[in-house]
Amino acid sequence: MSDATPAPPAGYALVTGASSGIGEQIAREYARRGVPLVLTARRADRLQALATELRAQVPVELVAADLADPAAPEALVAELARRGVKIRILVNNAGYGIPGRYRSSDWTDHAAFLRVMVTSVCELTWRLLPSIRTAGHGRILNVASFAALMPAADGQTLYAPAKAFLLKFSEALALENNDKGVHVTALCPGFTYSEFHDVTGTRARMRVSPSMWLQAADVARAGIDGTERGDVLVVPGWRYRVLHAIVKLLPHRLALGMMARNSRKVRPLD
């Protein structure tokens, strides 16, 4: 009897938003596990550097795409078909935040945000689901946020609703595709060390206990492990799991009031 580690099932993992943060760490973790990769993001130079590094472990395909472009999901899937790349795992990770209250940003900014955070996720999933269902051991990992599990906050008005949509979307997909052995997971991390708060310009205003910050590599590993187990919801970090349990027990008005008082610790002023 051989003690060799079995090879992973055939098929690529497509990771959106793979150029930094949690997406980059998810790509690194899949490469460590021997899963070939398709990496996509807007920043082609950073993708190329990561692809060059990871090709020492697994085959890596690179497709630069801006998911704020309504044509991007269809074009991305068409390019994969042209290359003959079969997707077994889809990681919908691309995302960002728009700081400030709702009317402080133009509608064009909000519309682009929704295309990246919601519409492109739905379209990529719809277009790739047949391949994922037929590949065997299919997986869909949607990177949501702990914000999806909490009352809404003041500022970044569309962020929590978009992430809550990903959670419900994941639950429905999990039920619909369980018959084919497809595992669908919503990963809901809390505050994570990445470029997120630098991009939104909120880093200097963050007044969050150091104990509440997560490492992106730990979040990535927790999400992939949860997807392999078939967990529909993954909340990394025991402190966040305890907080989630407490918030569920609070009256909604009280929980919303607590969020209103704490929003100013992590949100920029208009």
CSV table of C-alpha atoms in Angstrom, one decimal:
chain,number,residue,atom,x,y,z
A,1,MET,CA,0.0,0.0,0.0
A,2,SER,CA,1.4,3.4,-1.0
A,3,ASP,CA,1.7,6.2,1.5
A,4,ALA,CA,2.0,8.8,-1.2
A,5,THR,CA,-0.4,11.8,-1.0
A,6,PRO,CA,-3.1,11.3,-3.6
A,7,ALA,CA,-3.1,13.8,-6.5
A,8,PRO,CA,-5.9,16.5,-6.4
A,9,PRO,CA,-8.8,16.0,-8.8
A,10,ALA,CA,-8.3,17.3,-12.3
A,11,GLY,CA,-9.3,20.9,-13.1
A,12,TYR,CA,-8.2,24.4,-12.5
A,13,ALA,CA,-9.1,26.8,-9.6
A,14,LEU,CA,-10.1,30.3,-10.9
A,15,VAL,CA,-9.3,33.0,-8.4
A,16,THR,CA,-10.6,36.5,-9.0
A,17,GLY,CA,-8.9,39.4,-7.4
A,18,ALA,CA,-5.7,37.3,-7.0
A,19,SER,CA,-3.2,40.1,-7.1
A,20,SER,CA,-3.2,40.8,-3.4
A,21,GLY,CA,-4.7,40.2,0.0
A,22,ILE,CA,-6.9,37.2,0.6
A,23,GLY,CA,-7.1,36.3,-3.1
A,24,GLU,CA,-3.3,36.1,-3.4
A,25,GLN,CA,-3.2,33.9,-0.3
A,26,ILE,CA,-5.9,31.6,-1.6
A,27,ALA,CA,-3.9,31.2,-4.8
A,28,ARG,CA,-0.8,30.4,-2.8
A,29,GLU,CA,-2.7,27.8,-0.7
A,30,TYR,CA,-4.2,26.1,-3.7
A,31,ALA,CA,-0.7,26.0,-5.3
A,32,ARG,CA,0.7,24.4,-2.1
A,33,ARG,CA,-2.0,21.7,-2.4
A,34,GLY,CA,-1.1,21.0,-6.0
A,35,VAL,CA,-4.1,22.6,-7.7
A,36,PRO,CA,-3.5,24.3,-11.0
A,37,LEU,CA,-4.5,27.9,-11.2
A,38,VAL,CA,-6.2,30.6,-13.3
A,39,LEU,CA,-5.4,34.0,-11.8
A,40,THR,CA,-7.3,37.1,-12.7
A,41,ALA,CA,-7.3,40.7,-11.6
A,42,ARG,CA,-6.9,44.2,-13.0
A,43,ARG,CA,-3.2,44.6,-12.2
A,44,ALA,CA,-1.5,42.5,-14.8
A,45,ASP,CA,2.0,43.3,-13.5
A,46,ARG,CA,1.3,41.9,-10.0
A,47,LEU,CA,-0.5,38.9,-11.4
A,48,GLN,CA,2.5,38.1,-13.6
A,49,ALA,CA,4.9,38.3,-10.6
A,50,LEU,CA,2.7,35.9,-8.6
A,51,ALA,CA,2.2,33.6,-11.6
A,52,THR,CA,5.9,33.4,-12.2
A,53,GLU,CA,6.5,32.4,-8.6
A,54,LEU,CA,3.7,29.8,-8.4
A,55,ARG,CA,4.6,28.1,-11.7
A,56,ALA,CA,7.4,26.4,-9.8
A,57,GLN,CA,4.6,24.4,-8.0
A,58,VAL,CA,1.6,24.1,-10.4
A,59,PRO,CA,0.5,25.2,-13.9
A,60,VAL,CA,-0.7,28.8,-13.9
A,61,GLU,CA,-2.8,30.6,-16.5
A,62,LEU,CA,-3.0,34.4,-16.3
A,63,VAL,CA,-6.0,36.4,-17.6
A,64,ALA,CA,-6.1,40.1,-16.7
A,65,ALA,CA,-9.7,41.4,-16.4
A,66,ASP,CA,-11.6,44.3,-14.9
A,67,LEU,CA,-14.8,42.9,-13.5
A,68,ALA,CA,-16.3,46.3,-13.4
A,69,ASP,CA,-16.6,46.0,-17.2
A,70,PRO,CA,-20.0,44.4,-18.0
A,71,ALA,CA,-18.4,42.4,-20.8
A,72,ALA,CA,-15.5,41.0,-18.6
A,73,PRO,CA,-17.1,37.8,-17.3
A,74,GLU,CA,-18.2,36.5,-20.7
A,75,ALA,CA,-14.9,37.4,-22.2
A,76,LEU,CA,-13.0,35.7,-19.4
A,77,VAL,CA,-15.0,32.5,-19.8
A,78,ALA,CA,-14.5,32.6,-23.6
A,79,GLU,CA,-10.8,33.0,-23.2
A,80,LEU,CA,-10.6,30.0,-20.9
A,81,ALA,CA,-12.6,27.9,-23.4
A,82,ARG,CA,-10.2,29.1,-26.2
A,83,ARG,CA,-7.3,27.8,-24.1
A,84,GLY,CA,-9.0,24.6,-23.3
A,85,VAL,CA,-8.9,25.3,-19.5
A,86,LYS,CA,-11.5,23.4,-17.4
A,87,ILE,CA,-12.6,25.0,-14.2
A,88,ARG,CA,-13.3,22.8,-11.2
A,89,ILE,CA,-13.0,25.4,-8.5
A,90,LEU,CA,-14.3,29.0,-8.6
A,91,VAL,CA,-13.2,31.5,-6.0
A,92,ASN,CA,-15.2,34.8,-6.2
A,93,ASN,CA,-12.8,37.0,-4.3
A,94,ALA,CA,-12.5,40.3,-6.2
A,95,GLY,CA,-13.8,43.2,-4.2
A,96,TYR,CA,-13.2,46.6,-2.6
A,97,GLY,CA,-15.0,49.2,-0.6
A,98,ILE,CA,-16.3,52.7,-1.3
A,99,PRO,CA,-15.8,54.8,1.9
A,100,GLY,CA,-18.3,57.4,3.0
A,101,ARG,CA,-22.0,57.7,3.1
A,102,TYR,CA,-24.2,56.8,0.2
A,103,ARG,CA,-24.6,60.2,-1.4
A,104,SER,CA,-20.9,61.1,-1.0
A,105,SER,CA,-20.0,59.1,-4.1
A,106,ASP,CA,-21.3,59.3,-7.7
A,107,TRP,CA,-23.7,56.7,-8.9
A,108,THR,CA,-21.2,55.6,-11.6
A,109,ASP,CA,-18.9,54.5,-8.7
A,110,HIS,CA,-21.7,52.6,-7.0
A,111,ALA,CA,-22.7,50.9,-10.3
A,112,ALA,CA,-19.1,49.7,-10.9
A,113,PHE,CA,-18.9,48.5,-7.3
A,114,LEU,CA,-22.1,46.4,-7.7
A,115,ARG,CA,-20.8,44.9,-11.0
A,116,VAL,CA,-17.7,43.7,-9.3
A,117,MET,CA,-19.2,42.6,-6.0
A,118,VAL,CA,-22.5,41.2,-7.2
A,119,THR,CA,-23.2,41.0,-10.9
A,120,SER,CA,-19.9,39.6,-12.0
A,121,VAL,CA,-20.0,37.0,-9.2
A,122,CYS,CA,-23.5,35.8,-10.4
A,123,GLU,CA,-22.5,35.8,-14.1
A,124,LEU,CA,-19.2,34.0,-13.6
A,125,THR,CA,-20.9,31.4,-11.5
A,126,TRP,CA,-23.7,30.9,-14.0
A,127,ARG,CA,-21.3,30.5,-16.9
A,128,LEU,CA,-18.9,28.2,-15.1
A,129,LEU,CA,-21.4,26.1,-13.1
A,130,PRO,CA,-21.8,23.4,-15.8
A,131,SER,CA,-18.1,22.8,-15.9
A,132,ILE,CA,-17.9,22.7,-12.1
A,133,ARG,CA,-20.8,20.3,-11.8
A,134,THR,CA,-19.4,17.9,-14.3
A,135,ALA,CA,-15.8,18.1,-13.1
A,136,GLY,CA,-16.3,16.0,-10.0
A,137,HIS,CA,-15.4,17.4,-6.6
A,138,GLY,CA,-16.5,20.9,-7.8
A,139,ARG,CA,-16.1,23.8,-5.4
A,140,ILE,CA,-17.3,27.4,-5.2
A,141,LEU,CA,-15.8,29.7,-2.6
A,142,ASN,CA,-17.4,33.1,-2.3
A,143,VAL,CA,-15.4,35.5,-0.2
A,144,ALA,CA,-18.0,37.5,1.8
A,145,SER,CA,-17.3,39.2,5.1
A,146,PHE,CA,-18.2,39.2,8.7
A,147,ALA,CA,-20.1,42.4,7.8
A,148,ALA,CA,-22.7,40.1,6.2
A,149,LEU,CA,-23.5,38.6,9.7
A,150,MET,CA,-23.8,42.0,11.5
A,151,PRO,CA,-26.3,44.9,11.4
A,152,ALA,CA,-25.5,47.4,8.7
A,153,ALA,CA,-22.9,50.1,9.5
A,154,ASP,CA,-22.8,53.8,8.9
A,155,GLY,CA,-20.6,54.4,5.8
A,156,GLN,CA,-19.7,52.0,2.9
A,157,THR,CA,-23.4,51.7,2.5
A,158,LEU,CA,-23.4,49.0,-0.2
A,159,TYR,CA,-20.6,46.8,1.2
A,160,ALA,CA,-22.4,44.8,3.9
A,161,PRO,CA,-25.5,44.3,1.7
A,162,ALA,CA,-23.3,43.0,-1.2
A,163,LYS,CA,-21.6,40.6,1.2
A,164,ALA,CA,-24.9,39.5,2.7
A,165,PHE,CA,-26.1,38.7,-0.8
A,166,LEU,CA,-23.0,36.5,-1.3
A,167,LEU,CA,-23.9,34.6,1.9
A,168,LYS,CA,-27.5,33.9,0.7
A,169,PHE,CA,-26.3,33.2,-2.8
A,170,SER,CA,-23.9,30.6,-1.4
A,171,GLU,CA,-26.6,29.0,0.7
A,172,ALA,CA,-28.9,28.6,-2.3
A,173,LEU,CA,-26.2,27.3,-4.6
A,174,ALA,CA,-25.1,24.8,-1.9
A,175,LEU,CA,-28.6,23.3,-1.8
A,176,GLU,CA,-29.1,23.3,-5.6
A,177,ASN,CA,-25.7,21.6,-6.4
A,178,ASN,CA,-25.3,19.2,-3.5
A,179,ASP,CA,-26.6,16.4,-5.7
A,180,LYS,CA,-23.5,16.6,-7.9
A,181,GLY,CA,-21.0,16.8,-4.9
A,182,VAL,CA,-20.4,20.5,-5.4
A,183,HIS,CA,-19.5,22.3,-2.2
A,184,VAL,CA,-20.4,26.0,-2.0
A,185,THR,CA,-19.0,28.1,0.8
A,186,ALA,CA,-19.3,31.7,2.0
A,187,LEU,CA,-16.1,32.8,3.7
A,188,CYS,CA,-16.9,35.6,6.2
A,189,PRO,CA,-13.7,37.0,7.7
A,190,GLY,CA,-13.5,40.0,10.0
A,191,PHE,CA,-10.7,42.6,9.9
A,192,THR,CA,-7.9,41.1,7.9
A,193,TYR,CA,-4.4,42.5,7.2
A,194,SER,CA,-4.4,43.4,3.5
A,195,GLU,CA,-4.5,46.4,1.2
A,196,PHE,CA,-8.3,46.8,1.7
A,197,HIS,CA,-8.1,49.7,4.2
A,198,ASP,CA,-5.2,51.4,2.4
A,199,VAL,CA,-7.2,51.4,-0.9
A,200,THR,CA,-10.3,52.9,0.8
A,201,GLY,CA,-8.1,55.5,2.7
A,202,THR,CA,-9.4,54.3,6.1
A,203,ARG,CA,-6.2,52.8,7.6
A,204,ALA,CA,-5.4,55.9,9.6
A,205,ARG,CA,-8.9,56.0,11.2
A,206,MET,CA,-9.0,52.3,12.2
A,207,ARG,CA,-9.3,52.0,16.0
A,208,VAL,CA,-9.7,48.2,16.3
A,209,SER,CA,-8.1,46.0,18.9
A,210,PRO,CA,-5.0,44.1,17.5
A,211,SER,CA,-6.6,40.9,18.8
A,212,MET,CA,-9.4,41.3,16.2
A,213,TRP,CA,-7.1,41.4,13.2
A,214,LEU,CA,-6.6,38.2,11.1
A,215,GLN,CA,-3.8,37.1,8.8
A,216,ALA,CA,-4.8,36.7,5.2
A,217,ALA,CA,-3.0,33.4,4.9
A,218,ASP,CA,-5.0,32.0,7.9
A,219,VAL,CA,-8.3,33.3,6.3
A,220,ALA,CA,-7.4,31.6,3.0
A,221,ARG,CA,-6.6,28.3,4.7
A,222,ALA,CA,-9.8,28.4,6.7
A,223,GLY,CA,-11.9,29.1,3.6
A,224,ILE,CA,-10.4,26.3,1.6
A,225,ASP,CA,-10.5,23.8,4.4
A,226,GLY,CA,-14.2,24.7,5.0
A,227,THR,CA,-15.0,24.3,1.4
A,228,GLU,CA,-13.4,20.8,1.3
A,229,ARG,CA,-15.4,19.8,4.4
A,230,GLY,CA,-18.6,21.1,2.7
A,231,ASP,CA,-19.2,23.9,5.2
A,232,VAL,CA,-21.6,26.5,3.8
A,233,LEU,CA,-20.5,29.2,6.2
A,234,VAL,CA,-16.9,29.7,7.4
A,235,VAL,CA,-16.1,32.4,10.0
A,236,PRO,CA,-12.4,32.4,10.7
A,237,GLY,CA,-11.1,33.2,14.2
A,238,TRP,CA,-12.7,32.1,17.5
A,239,ARG,CA,-13.3,35.7,18.6
A,240,TYR,CA,-15.5,36.3,15.5
A,241,ARG,CA,-17.4,33.1,16.0
A,242,VAL,CA,-18.2,34.1,19.6
A,243,LEU,CA,-19.2,37.6,18.5
A,244,HIS,CA,-21.5,36.1,15.9
A,245,ALA,CA,-23.2,33.9,18.5
A,246,ILE,CA,-23.7,36.9,20.8
A,247,VAL,CA,-25.1,39.2,18.1
A,248,LYS,CA,-27.6,36.6,17.1
A,249,LEU,CA,-29.0,36.7,20.7
A,250,LEU,CA,-29.3,40.5,20.9
A,251,PRO,CA,-32.5,42.4,20.1
A,252,HIS,CA,-32.1,43.9,16.7
A,253,ARG,CA,-32.6,47.5,17.9
A,254,LEU,CA,-29.9,47.0,20.5
A,255,ALA,CA,-27.5,45.5,18.0
A,256,LEU,CA,-28.1,48.2,15.4
A,257,GLY,CA,-27.5,50.9,18.1
A,258,MET,CA,-24.2,49.3,19.0
A,259,MET,CA,-23.1,49.2,15.4
A,260,ALA,CA,-24.1,52.9,15.1
A,261,ARG,CA,-21.8,53.8,18.0
A,262,ASN,CA,-18.9,51.7,16.7
A,263,SER,CA,-19.1,52.7,13.0
A,264,ARG,CA,-17.1,55.9,13.6
A,265,LYS,CA,-14.2,53.8,14.8
A,266,VAL,CA,-13.7,52.3,11.3
A,267,ARG,CA,-15.4,54.7,8.9
A,268,PRO,CA,-14.1,57.9,7.4
A,269,LEU,CA,-16.0,61.2,7.9
A,270,ASP,CA,-17.8,62.6,4.8
